PDB file of C-alpha atoms in Angstrom:
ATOM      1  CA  UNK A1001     -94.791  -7.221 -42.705  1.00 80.00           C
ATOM      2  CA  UNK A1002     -97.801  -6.190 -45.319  1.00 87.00           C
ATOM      3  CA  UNK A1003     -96.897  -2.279 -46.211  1.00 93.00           C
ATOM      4  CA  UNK A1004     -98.173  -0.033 -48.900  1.00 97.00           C
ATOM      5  CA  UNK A1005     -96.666   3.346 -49.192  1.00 97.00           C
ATOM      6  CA  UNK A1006     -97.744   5.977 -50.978  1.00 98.00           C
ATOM      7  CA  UNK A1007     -94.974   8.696 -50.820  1.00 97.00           C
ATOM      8  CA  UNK A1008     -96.653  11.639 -52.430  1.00 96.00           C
ATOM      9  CA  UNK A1009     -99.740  13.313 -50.062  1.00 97.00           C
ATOM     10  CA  UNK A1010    -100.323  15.791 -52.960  1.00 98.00           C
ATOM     11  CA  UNK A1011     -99.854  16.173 -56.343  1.00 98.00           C
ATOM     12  CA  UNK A1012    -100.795  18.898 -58.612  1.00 98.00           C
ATOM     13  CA  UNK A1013    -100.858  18.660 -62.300  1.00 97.00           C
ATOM     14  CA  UNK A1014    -102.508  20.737 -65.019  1.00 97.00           C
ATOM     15  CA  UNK A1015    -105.577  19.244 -67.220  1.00 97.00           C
ATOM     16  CA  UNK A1016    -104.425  17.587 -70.004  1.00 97.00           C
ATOM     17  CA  UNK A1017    -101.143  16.335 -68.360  1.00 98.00           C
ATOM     18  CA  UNK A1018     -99.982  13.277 -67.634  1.00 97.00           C
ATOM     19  CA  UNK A1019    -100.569  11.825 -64.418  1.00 97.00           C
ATOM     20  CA  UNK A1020     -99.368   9.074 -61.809  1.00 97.00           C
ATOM     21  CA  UNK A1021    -100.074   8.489 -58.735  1.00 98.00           C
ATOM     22  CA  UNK A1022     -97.087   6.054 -56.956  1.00 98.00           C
ATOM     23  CA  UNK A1023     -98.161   2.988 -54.696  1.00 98.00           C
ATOM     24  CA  UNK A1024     -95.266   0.673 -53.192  1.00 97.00           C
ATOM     25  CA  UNK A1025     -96.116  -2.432 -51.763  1.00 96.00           C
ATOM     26  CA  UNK A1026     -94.158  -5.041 -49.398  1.00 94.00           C
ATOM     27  CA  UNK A1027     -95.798  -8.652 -49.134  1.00 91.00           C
ATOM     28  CA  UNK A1028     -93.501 -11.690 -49.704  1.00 84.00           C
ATOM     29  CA  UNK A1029     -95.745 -13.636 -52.396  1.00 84.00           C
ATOM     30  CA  UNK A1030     -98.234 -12.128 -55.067  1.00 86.00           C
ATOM     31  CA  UNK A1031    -100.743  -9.860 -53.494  1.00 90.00           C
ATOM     32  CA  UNK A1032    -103.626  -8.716 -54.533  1.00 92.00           C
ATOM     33  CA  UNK A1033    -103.846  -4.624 -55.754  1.00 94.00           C
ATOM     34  CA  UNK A1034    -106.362  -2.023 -55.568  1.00 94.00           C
ATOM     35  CA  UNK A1035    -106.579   1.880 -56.383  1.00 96.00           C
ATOM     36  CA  UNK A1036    -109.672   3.229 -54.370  1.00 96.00           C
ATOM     37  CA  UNK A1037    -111.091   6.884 -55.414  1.00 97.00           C
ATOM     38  CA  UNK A1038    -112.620   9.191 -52.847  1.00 96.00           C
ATOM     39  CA  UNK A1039    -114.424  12.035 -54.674  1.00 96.00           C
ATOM     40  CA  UNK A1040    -115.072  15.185 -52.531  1.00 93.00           C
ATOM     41  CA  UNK A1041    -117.911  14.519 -49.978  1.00 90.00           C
ATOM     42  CA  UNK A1042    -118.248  10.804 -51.712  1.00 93.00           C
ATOM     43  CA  UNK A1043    -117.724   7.479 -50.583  1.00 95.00           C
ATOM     44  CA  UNK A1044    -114.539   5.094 -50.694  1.00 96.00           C
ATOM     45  CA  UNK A1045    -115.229   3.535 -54.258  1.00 94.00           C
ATOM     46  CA  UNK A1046    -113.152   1.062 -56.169  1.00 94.00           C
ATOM     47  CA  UNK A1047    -111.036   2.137 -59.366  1.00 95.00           C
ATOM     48  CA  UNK A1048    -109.250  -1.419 -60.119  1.00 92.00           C
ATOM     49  CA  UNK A1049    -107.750  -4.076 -59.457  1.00 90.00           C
ATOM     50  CA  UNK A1050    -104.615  -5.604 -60.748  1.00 86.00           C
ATOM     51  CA  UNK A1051    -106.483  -8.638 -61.583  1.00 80.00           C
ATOM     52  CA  UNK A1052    -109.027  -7.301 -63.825  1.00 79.00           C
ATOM     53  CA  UNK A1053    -106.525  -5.116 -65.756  1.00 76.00           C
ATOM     54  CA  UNK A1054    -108.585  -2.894 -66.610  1.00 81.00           C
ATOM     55  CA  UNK A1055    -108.997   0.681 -67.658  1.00 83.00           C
ATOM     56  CA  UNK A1056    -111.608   2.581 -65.808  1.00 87.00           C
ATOM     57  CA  UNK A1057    -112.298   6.650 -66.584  1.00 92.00           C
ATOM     58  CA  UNK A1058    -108.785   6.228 -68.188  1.00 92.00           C
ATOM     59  CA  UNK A1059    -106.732   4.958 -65.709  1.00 95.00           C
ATOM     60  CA  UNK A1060    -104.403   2.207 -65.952  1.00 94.00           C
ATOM     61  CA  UNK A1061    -102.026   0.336 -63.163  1.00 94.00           C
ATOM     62  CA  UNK A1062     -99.283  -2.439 -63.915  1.00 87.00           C
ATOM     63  CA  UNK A1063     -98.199  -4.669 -61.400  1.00 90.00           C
ATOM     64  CA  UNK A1064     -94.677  -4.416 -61.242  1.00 91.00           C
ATOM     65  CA  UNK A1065     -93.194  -7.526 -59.295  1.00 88.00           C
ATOM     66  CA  UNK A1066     -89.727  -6.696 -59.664  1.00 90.00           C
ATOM     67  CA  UNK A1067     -89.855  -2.868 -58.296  1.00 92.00           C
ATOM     68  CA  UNK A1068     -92.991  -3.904 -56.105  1.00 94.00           C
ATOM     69  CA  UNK A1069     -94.790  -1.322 -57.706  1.00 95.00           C
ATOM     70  CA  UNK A1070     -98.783  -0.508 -58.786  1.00 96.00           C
ATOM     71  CA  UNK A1071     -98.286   2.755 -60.075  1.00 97.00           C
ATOM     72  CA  UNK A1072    -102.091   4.704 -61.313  1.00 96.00           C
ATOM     73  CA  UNK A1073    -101.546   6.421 -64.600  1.00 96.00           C
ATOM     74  CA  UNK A1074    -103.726   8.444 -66.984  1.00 97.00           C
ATOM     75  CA  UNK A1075    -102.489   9.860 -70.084  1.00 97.00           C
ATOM     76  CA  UNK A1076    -104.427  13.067 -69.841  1.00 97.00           C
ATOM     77  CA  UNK A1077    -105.750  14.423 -66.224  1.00 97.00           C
ATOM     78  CA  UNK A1078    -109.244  15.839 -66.347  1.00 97.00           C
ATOM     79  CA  UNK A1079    -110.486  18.448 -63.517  1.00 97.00           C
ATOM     80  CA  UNK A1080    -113.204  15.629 -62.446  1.00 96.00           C
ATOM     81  CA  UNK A1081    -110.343  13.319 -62.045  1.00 98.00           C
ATOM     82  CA  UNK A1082    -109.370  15.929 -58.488  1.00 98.00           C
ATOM     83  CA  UNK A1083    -109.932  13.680 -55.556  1.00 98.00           C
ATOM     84  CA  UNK A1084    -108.543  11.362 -53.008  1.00 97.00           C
ATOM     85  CA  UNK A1085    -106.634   8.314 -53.985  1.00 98.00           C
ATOM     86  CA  UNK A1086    -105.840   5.051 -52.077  1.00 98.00           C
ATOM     87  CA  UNK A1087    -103.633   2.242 -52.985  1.00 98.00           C
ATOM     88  CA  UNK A1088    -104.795  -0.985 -51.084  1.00 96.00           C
ATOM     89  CA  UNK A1089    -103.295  -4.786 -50.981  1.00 95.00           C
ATOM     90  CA  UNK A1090    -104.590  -7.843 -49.899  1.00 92.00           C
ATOM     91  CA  UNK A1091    -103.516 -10.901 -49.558  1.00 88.00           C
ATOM     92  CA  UNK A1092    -105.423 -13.748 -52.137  1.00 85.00           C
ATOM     93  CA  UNK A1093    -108.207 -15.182 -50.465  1.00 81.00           C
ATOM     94  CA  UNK A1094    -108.639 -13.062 -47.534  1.00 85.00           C
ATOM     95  CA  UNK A1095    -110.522  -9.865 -46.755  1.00 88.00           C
ATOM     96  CA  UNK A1096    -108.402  -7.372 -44.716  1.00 91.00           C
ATOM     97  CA  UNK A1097    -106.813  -4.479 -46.987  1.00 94.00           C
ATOM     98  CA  UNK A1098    -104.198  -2.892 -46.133  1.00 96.00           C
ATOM     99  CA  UNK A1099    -104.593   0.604 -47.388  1.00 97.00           C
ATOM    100  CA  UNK A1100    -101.668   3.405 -48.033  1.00 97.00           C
ATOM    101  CA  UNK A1101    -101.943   6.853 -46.738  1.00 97.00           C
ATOM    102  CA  UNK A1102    -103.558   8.351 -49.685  1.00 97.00           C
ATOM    103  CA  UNK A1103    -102.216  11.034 -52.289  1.00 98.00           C
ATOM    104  CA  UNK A1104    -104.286  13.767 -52.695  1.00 98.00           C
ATOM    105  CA  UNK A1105    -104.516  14.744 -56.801  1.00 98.00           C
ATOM    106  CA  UNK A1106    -105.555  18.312 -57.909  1.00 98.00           C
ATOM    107  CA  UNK A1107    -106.055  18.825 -61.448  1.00 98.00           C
ATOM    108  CA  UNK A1108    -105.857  22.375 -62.491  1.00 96.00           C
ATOM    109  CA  UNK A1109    -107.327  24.280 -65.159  1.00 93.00           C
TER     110      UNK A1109
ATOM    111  CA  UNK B1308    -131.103   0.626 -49.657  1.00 53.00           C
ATOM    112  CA  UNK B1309    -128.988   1.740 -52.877  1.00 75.00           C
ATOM    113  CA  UNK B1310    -125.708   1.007 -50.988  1.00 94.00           C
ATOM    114  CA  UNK B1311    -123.777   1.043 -47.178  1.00 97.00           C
ATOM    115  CA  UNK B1312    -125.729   3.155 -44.816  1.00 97.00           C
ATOM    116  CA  UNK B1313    -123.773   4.397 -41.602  1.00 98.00           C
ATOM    117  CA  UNK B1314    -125.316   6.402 -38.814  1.00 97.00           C
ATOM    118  CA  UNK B1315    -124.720   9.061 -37.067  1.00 97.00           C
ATOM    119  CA  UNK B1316    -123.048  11.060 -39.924  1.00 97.00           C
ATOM    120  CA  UNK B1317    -120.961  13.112 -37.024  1.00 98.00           C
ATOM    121  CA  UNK B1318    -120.517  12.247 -33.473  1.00 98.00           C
ATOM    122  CA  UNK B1319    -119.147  14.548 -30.881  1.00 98.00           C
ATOM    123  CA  UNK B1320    -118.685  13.213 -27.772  1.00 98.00           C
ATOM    124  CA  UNK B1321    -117.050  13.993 -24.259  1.00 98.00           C
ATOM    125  CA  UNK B1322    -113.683  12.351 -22.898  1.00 97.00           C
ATOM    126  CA  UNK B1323    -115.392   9.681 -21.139  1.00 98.00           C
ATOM    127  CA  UNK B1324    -118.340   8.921 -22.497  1.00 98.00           C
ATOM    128  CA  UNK B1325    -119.777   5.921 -24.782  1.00 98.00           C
ATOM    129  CA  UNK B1326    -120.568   5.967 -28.418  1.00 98.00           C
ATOM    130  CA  UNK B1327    -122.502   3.588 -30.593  1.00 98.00           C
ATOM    131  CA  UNK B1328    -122.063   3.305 -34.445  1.00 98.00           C
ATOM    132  CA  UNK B1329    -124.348   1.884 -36.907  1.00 98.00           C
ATOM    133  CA  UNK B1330    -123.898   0.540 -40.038  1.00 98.00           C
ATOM    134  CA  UNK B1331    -126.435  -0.775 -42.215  1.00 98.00           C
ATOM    135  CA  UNK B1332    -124.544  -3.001 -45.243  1.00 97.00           C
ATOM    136  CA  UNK B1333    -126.244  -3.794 -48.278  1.00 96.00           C
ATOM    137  CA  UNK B1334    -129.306  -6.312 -48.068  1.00 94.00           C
ATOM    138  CA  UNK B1335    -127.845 -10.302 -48.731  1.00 93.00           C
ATOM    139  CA  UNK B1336    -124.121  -9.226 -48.298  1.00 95.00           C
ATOM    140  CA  UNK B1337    -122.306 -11.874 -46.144  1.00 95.00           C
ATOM    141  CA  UNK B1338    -119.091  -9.872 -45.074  1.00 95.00           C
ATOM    142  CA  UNK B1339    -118.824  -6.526 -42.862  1.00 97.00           C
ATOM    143  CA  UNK B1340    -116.047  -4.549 -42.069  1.00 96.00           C
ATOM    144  CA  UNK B1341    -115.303  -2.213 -39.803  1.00 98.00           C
ATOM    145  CA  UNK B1342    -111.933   0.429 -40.694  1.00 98.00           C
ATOM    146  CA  UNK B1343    -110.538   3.518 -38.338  1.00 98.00           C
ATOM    147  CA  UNK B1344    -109.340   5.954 -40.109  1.00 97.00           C
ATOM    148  CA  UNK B1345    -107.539   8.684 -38.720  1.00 96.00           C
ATOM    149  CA  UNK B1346    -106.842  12.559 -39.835  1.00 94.00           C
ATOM    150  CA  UNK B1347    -104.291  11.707 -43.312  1.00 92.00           C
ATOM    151  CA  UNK B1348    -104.245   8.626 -42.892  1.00 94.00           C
ATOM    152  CA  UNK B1349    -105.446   5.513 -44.967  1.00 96.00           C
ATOM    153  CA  UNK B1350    -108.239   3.188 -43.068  1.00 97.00           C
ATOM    154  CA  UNK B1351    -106.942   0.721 -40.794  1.00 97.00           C
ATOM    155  CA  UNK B1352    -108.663  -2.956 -40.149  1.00 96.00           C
ATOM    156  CA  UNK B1353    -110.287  -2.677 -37.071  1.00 98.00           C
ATOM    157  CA  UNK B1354    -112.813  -6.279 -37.038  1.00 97.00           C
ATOM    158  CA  UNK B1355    -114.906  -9.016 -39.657  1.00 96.00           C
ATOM    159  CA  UNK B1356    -117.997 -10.294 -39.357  1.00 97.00           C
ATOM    160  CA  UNK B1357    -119.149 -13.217 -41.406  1.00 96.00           C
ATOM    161  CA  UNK B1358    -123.041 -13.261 -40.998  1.00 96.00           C
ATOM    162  CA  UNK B1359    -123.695 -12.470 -37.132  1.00 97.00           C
ATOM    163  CA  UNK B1360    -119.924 -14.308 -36.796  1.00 97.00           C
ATOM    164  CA  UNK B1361    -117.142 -11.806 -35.474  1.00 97.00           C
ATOM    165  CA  UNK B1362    -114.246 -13.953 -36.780  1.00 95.00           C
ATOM    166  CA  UNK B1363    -111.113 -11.399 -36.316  1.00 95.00           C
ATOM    167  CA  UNK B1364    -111.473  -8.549 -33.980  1.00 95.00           C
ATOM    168  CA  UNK B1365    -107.667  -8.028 -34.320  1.00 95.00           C
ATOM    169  CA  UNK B1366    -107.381  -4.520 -35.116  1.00 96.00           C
ATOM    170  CA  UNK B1367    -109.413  -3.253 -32.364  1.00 97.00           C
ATOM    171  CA  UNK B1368    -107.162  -1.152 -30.496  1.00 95.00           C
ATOM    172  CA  UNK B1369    -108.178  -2.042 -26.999  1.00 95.00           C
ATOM    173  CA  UNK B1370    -111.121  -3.425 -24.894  1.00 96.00           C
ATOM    174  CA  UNK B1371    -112.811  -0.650 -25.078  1.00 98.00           C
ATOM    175  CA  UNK B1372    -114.259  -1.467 -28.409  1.00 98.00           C
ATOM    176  CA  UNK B1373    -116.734  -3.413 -28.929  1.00 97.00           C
ATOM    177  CA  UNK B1374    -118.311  -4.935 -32.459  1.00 98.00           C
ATOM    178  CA  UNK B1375    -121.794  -6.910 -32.998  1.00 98.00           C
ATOM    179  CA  UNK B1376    -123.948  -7.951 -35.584  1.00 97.00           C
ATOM    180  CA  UNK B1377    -126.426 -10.111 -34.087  1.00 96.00           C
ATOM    181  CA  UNK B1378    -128.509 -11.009 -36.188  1.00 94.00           C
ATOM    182  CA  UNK B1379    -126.095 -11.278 -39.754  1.00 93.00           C
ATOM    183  CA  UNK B1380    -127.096  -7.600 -41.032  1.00 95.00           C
ATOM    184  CA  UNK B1381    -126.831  -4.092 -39.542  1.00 98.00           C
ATOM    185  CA  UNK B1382    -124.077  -3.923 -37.217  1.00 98.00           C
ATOM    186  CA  UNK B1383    -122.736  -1.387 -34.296  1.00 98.00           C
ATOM    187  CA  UNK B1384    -119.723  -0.548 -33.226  1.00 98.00           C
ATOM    188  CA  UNK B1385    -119.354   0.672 -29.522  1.00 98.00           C
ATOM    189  CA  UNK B1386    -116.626   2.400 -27.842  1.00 98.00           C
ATOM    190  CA  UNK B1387    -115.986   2.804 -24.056  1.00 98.00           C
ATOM    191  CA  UNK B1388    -115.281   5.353 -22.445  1.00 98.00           C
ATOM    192  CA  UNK B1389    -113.844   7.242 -25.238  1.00 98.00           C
ATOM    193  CA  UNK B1390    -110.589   9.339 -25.402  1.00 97.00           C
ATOM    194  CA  UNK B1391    -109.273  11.810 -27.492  1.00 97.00           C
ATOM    195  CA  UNK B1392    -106.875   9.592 -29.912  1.00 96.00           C
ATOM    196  CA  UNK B1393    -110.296   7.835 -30.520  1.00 98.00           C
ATOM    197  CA  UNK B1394    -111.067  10.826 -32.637  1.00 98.00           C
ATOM    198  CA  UNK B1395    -111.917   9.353 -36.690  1.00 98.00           C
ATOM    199  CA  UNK B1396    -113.874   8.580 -39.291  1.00 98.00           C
ATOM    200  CA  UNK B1397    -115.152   4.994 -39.001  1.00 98.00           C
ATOM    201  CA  UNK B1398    -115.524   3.548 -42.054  1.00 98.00           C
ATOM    202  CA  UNK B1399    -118.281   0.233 -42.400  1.00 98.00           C
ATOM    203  CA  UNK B1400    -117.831  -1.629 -46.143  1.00 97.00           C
ATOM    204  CA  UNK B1401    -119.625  -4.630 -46.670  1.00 96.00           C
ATOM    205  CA  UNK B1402    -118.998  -7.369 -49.409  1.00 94.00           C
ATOM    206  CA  UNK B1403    -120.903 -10.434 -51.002  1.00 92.00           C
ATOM    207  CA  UNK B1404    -118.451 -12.837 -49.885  1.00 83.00           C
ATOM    208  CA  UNK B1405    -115.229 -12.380 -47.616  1.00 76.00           C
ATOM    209  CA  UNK B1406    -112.838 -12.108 -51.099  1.00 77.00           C
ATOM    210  CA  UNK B1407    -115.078  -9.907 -53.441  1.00 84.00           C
ATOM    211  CA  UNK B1408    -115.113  -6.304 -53.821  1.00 87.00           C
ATOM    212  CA  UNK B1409    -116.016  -4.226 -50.739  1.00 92.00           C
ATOM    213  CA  UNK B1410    -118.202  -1.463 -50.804  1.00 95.00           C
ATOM    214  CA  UNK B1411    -117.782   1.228 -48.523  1.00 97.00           C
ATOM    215  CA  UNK B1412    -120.400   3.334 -46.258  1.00 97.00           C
ATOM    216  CA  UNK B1413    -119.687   7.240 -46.005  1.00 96.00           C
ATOM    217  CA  UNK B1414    -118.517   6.812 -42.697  1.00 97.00           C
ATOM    218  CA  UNK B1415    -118.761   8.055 -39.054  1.00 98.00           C
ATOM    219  CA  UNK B1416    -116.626  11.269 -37.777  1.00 98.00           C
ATOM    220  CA  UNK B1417    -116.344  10.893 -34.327  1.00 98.00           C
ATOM    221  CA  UNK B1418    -114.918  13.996 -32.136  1.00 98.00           C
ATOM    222  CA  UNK B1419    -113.754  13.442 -29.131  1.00 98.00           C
ATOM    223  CA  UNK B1420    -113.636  16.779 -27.300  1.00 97.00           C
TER     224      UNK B1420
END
């Protein structure tokens, strides 16, 4: 079965710290990855995708096919960064996502 | 409109009674989506529609529901008869094609008191 797990619902970490934000994913093939953002009071919004590898507002995430990991990491947290995050698969082709739980990130002053 | 419109913002509603949900994707955008998502937890599939086709309504969690988008744009989602573990947001995205990036409307927090 299609399962992303997100084991952390909060985590707290002081601006200018390092940051990441753990996604685990079970699919038997090569999925498609997402991080989504929700900002307070704001919309479900796309970060990025594995596919794009991109870096967006400093964020990074590596596929990891071996530990079946897409880990979100940013060097230094700002306070803006504070929000909702959701790690999301799919498989190629299709349209359903299958979204984690969600790990809440505070950044602190 | 500048992106996925859903409406009513907040819905309370009494054990038993019927709801309708709108959603309003963005203008040309083939796919819609409709996601439950409950209190700490990450949305759930709940149906696709490509155009005014409903081609999986496999995550709806009964009969009561009940998706349409008749005519290939805005769409509404009706529930039966509601019941308390129908309490969530509702979440409508909508995307160019069925594979592209979704993008997601603010949602609909139904109460169901």
């Amino acid at each position: 079965a299609q399962r992303v797990t997100q084991p952390e619902k909060l985590l707290s970490v002081f601006k200018g710290a390092p940051v990441e934000l753990k996604c685990n994913y079970s699919y038997s093939g090569s999925p498609e990855l997402f991080w989504y953002v929700q900002y307070s009071r704001q919309r479900l919004q796309l970060l990025l995708r594995h596919i794009s590898r991109e870096s967006i507002k400093g964020f990074t995430a590596d596929l990891n096919k071996g530990e079946t990991s897409f880990h979100l990491k940013k060097p230094f947290a700002q306070e803006e960064d504070s929000a909702m995050y959701y790690c999301a698969l799919r498989r190629p082709g299709t349209y359903k996502y299958i979204f984690g739980t969600g790990t809440r990130l505070k950044v602190l002053a | 409109g500048a992106g996925v419109s859903q409406s009513p913002r907040y819905k309370v509603a009494k054990r038993g009674q019927d709801v309708a949900l709108r959603c309003d994707p963005i203008s040309g955008h083939v796919s819609l989506f409709w996601y439950q998502q409950a209190l700490g937890q990450g949305p759930e599939f709940l149906t696709y529609f490509q155009n005014e086709a409903q081609l999986d309504k496999s995550g709806l969690p009964s009969d009561r529901f009940f998706a349409e988008r008749p005519e290939g744009s805005v769409s509404t989602l009706k529930i039966q008869r509601t019941q308390q573990e129908d309490s969530a947001v509702y979440l409508c995205a909508s995307s160019p094609e069925k594979n592209t990036e979704a993008f997601f409307g603010q949602g609909t927090r139904l109460t169901v008191v």
